[in-house]
XYZ file of N, CA and C in Angstrom:
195
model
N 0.822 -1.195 0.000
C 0.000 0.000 0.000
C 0.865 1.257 0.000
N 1.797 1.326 0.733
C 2.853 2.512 0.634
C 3.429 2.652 -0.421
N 3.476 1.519 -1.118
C 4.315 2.169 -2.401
C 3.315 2.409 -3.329
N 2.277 1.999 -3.501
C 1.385 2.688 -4.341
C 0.444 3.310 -4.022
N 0.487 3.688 -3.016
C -0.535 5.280 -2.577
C 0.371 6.270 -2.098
N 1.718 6.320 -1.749
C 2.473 7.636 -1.184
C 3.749 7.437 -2.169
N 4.635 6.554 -2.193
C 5.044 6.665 -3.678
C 4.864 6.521 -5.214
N 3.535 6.147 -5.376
C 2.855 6.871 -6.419
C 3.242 5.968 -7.551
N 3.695 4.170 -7.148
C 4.222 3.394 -7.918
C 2.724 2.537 -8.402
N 2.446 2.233 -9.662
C 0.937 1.965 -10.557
C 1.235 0.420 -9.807
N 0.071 0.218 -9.682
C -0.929 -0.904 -8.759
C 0.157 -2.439 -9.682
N -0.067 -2.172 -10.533
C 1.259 -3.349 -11.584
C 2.202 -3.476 -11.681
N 2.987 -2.199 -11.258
C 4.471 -2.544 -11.238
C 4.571 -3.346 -9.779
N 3.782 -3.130 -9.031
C 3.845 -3.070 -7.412
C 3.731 -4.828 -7.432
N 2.795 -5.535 -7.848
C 2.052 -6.806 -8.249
C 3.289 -6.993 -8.718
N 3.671 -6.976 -10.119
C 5.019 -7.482 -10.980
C 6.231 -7.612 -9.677
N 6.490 -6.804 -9.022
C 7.856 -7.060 -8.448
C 7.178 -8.026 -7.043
N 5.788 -8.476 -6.479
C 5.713 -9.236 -5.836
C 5.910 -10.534 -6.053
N 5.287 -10.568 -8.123
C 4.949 -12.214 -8.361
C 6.671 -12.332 -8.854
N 7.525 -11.101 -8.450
C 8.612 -11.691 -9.532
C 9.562 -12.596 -8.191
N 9.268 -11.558 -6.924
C 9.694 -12.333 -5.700
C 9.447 -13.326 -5.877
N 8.497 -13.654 -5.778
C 7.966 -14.968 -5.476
C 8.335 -16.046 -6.099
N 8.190 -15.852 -7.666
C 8.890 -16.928 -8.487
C 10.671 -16.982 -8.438
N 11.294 -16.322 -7.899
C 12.403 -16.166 -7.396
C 12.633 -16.970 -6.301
N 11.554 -16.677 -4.958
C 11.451 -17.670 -3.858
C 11.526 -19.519 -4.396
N 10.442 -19.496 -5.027
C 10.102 -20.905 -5.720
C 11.293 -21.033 -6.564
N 11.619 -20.655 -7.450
C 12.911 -21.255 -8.040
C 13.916 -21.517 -7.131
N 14.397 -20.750 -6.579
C 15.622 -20.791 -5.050
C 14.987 -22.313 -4.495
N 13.819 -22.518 -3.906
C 13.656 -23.286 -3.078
C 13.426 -24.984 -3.774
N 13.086 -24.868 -5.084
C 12.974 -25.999 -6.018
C 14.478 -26.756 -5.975
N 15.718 -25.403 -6.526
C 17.158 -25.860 -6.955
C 17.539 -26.079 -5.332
N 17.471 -26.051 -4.269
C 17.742 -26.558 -3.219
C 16.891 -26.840 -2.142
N 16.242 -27.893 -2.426
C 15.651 -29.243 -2.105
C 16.559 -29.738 -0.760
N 17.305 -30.183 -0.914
C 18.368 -30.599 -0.146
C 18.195 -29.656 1.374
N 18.607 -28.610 1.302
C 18.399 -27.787 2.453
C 17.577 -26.730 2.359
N 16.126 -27.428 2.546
C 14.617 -26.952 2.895
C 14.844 -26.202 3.548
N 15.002 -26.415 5.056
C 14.845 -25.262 6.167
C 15.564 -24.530 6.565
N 17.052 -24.569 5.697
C 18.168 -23.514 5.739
C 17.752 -21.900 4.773
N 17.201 -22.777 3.753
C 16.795 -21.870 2.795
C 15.472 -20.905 3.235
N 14.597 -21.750 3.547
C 13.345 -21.065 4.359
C 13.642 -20.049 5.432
N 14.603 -20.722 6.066
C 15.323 -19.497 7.052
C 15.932 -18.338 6.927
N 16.916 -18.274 5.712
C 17.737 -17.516 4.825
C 16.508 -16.428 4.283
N 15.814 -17.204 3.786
C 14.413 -16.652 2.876
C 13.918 -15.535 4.152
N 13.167 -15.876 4.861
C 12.662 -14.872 5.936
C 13.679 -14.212 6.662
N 14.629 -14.648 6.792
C 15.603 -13.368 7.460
C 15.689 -12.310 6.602
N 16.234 -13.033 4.865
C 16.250 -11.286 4.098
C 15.065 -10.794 4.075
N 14.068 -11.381 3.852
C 12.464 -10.458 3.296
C 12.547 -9.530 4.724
N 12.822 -10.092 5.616
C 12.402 -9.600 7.227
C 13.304 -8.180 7.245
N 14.444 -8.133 6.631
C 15.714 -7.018 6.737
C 15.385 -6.128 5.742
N 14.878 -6.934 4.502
C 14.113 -5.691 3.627
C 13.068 -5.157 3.977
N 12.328 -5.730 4.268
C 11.113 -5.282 5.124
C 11.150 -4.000 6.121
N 12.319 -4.564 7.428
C 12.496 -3.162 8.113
C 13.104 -2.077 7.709
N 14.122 -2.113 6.575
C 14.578 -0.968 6.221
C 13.436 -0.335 5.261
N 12.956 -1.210 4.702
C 11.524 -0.430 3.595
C 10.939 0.441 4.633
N 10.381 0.063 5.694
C 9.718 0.503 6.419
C 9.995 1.825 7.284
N 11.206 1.593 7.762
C 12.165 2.421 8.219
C 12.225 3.796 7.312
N 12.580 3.607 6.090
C 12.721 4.403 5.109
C 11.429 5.189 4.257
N 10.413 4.286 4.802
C 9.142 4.761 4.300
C 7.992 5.732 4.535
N 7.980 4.496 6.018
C 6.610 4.392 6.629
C 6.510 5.995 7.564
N 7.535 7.186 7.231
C 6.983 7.926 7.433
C 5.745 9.502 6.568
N 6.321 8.699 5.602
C 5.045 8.905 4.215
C 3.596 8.429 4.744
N 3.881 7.498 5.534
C 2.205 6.828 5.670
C 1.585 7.565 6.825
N 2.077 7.986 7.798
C 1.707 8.363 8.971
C 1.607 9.724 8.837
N -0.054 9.860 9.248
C -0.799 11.071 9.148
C -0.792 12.063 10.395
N -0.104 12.887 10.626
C 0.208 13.929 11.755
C -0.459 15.143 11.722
């Protein structure tokens, strides 16, 4: 929602760079099979670090004062 209501990024690009994650996630996690829950772990630590700096960097666009 922040990036397409306060940075002003169209409802599709926003979608495109989610489904592109994602098929990124799924490919990563297909080619290593082998270590499932290393990867799963790896996986949510970065989303989690991008996440807070997005947020960090953002979320004061969102907040109405």
């Amino acid at each position: 929602q922040i990036m397409a209501n306060e940075l002003k990024v169209p409802h599709v690009v926003v979608s495109s760079i989610y489904m592109a994650v994602q098929a990124i996630i799924v490919v990563g996690y297909i080619m290593c099979l082998d270590s499932g829950y290393r990867y799963l772990l790896c996986t949510i630590l970065l989303l989690s670090l991008i996440y807070v700096c997005f947020m960090r960097r953002y979320f004061g666009l969102h907040q109405s004062i």
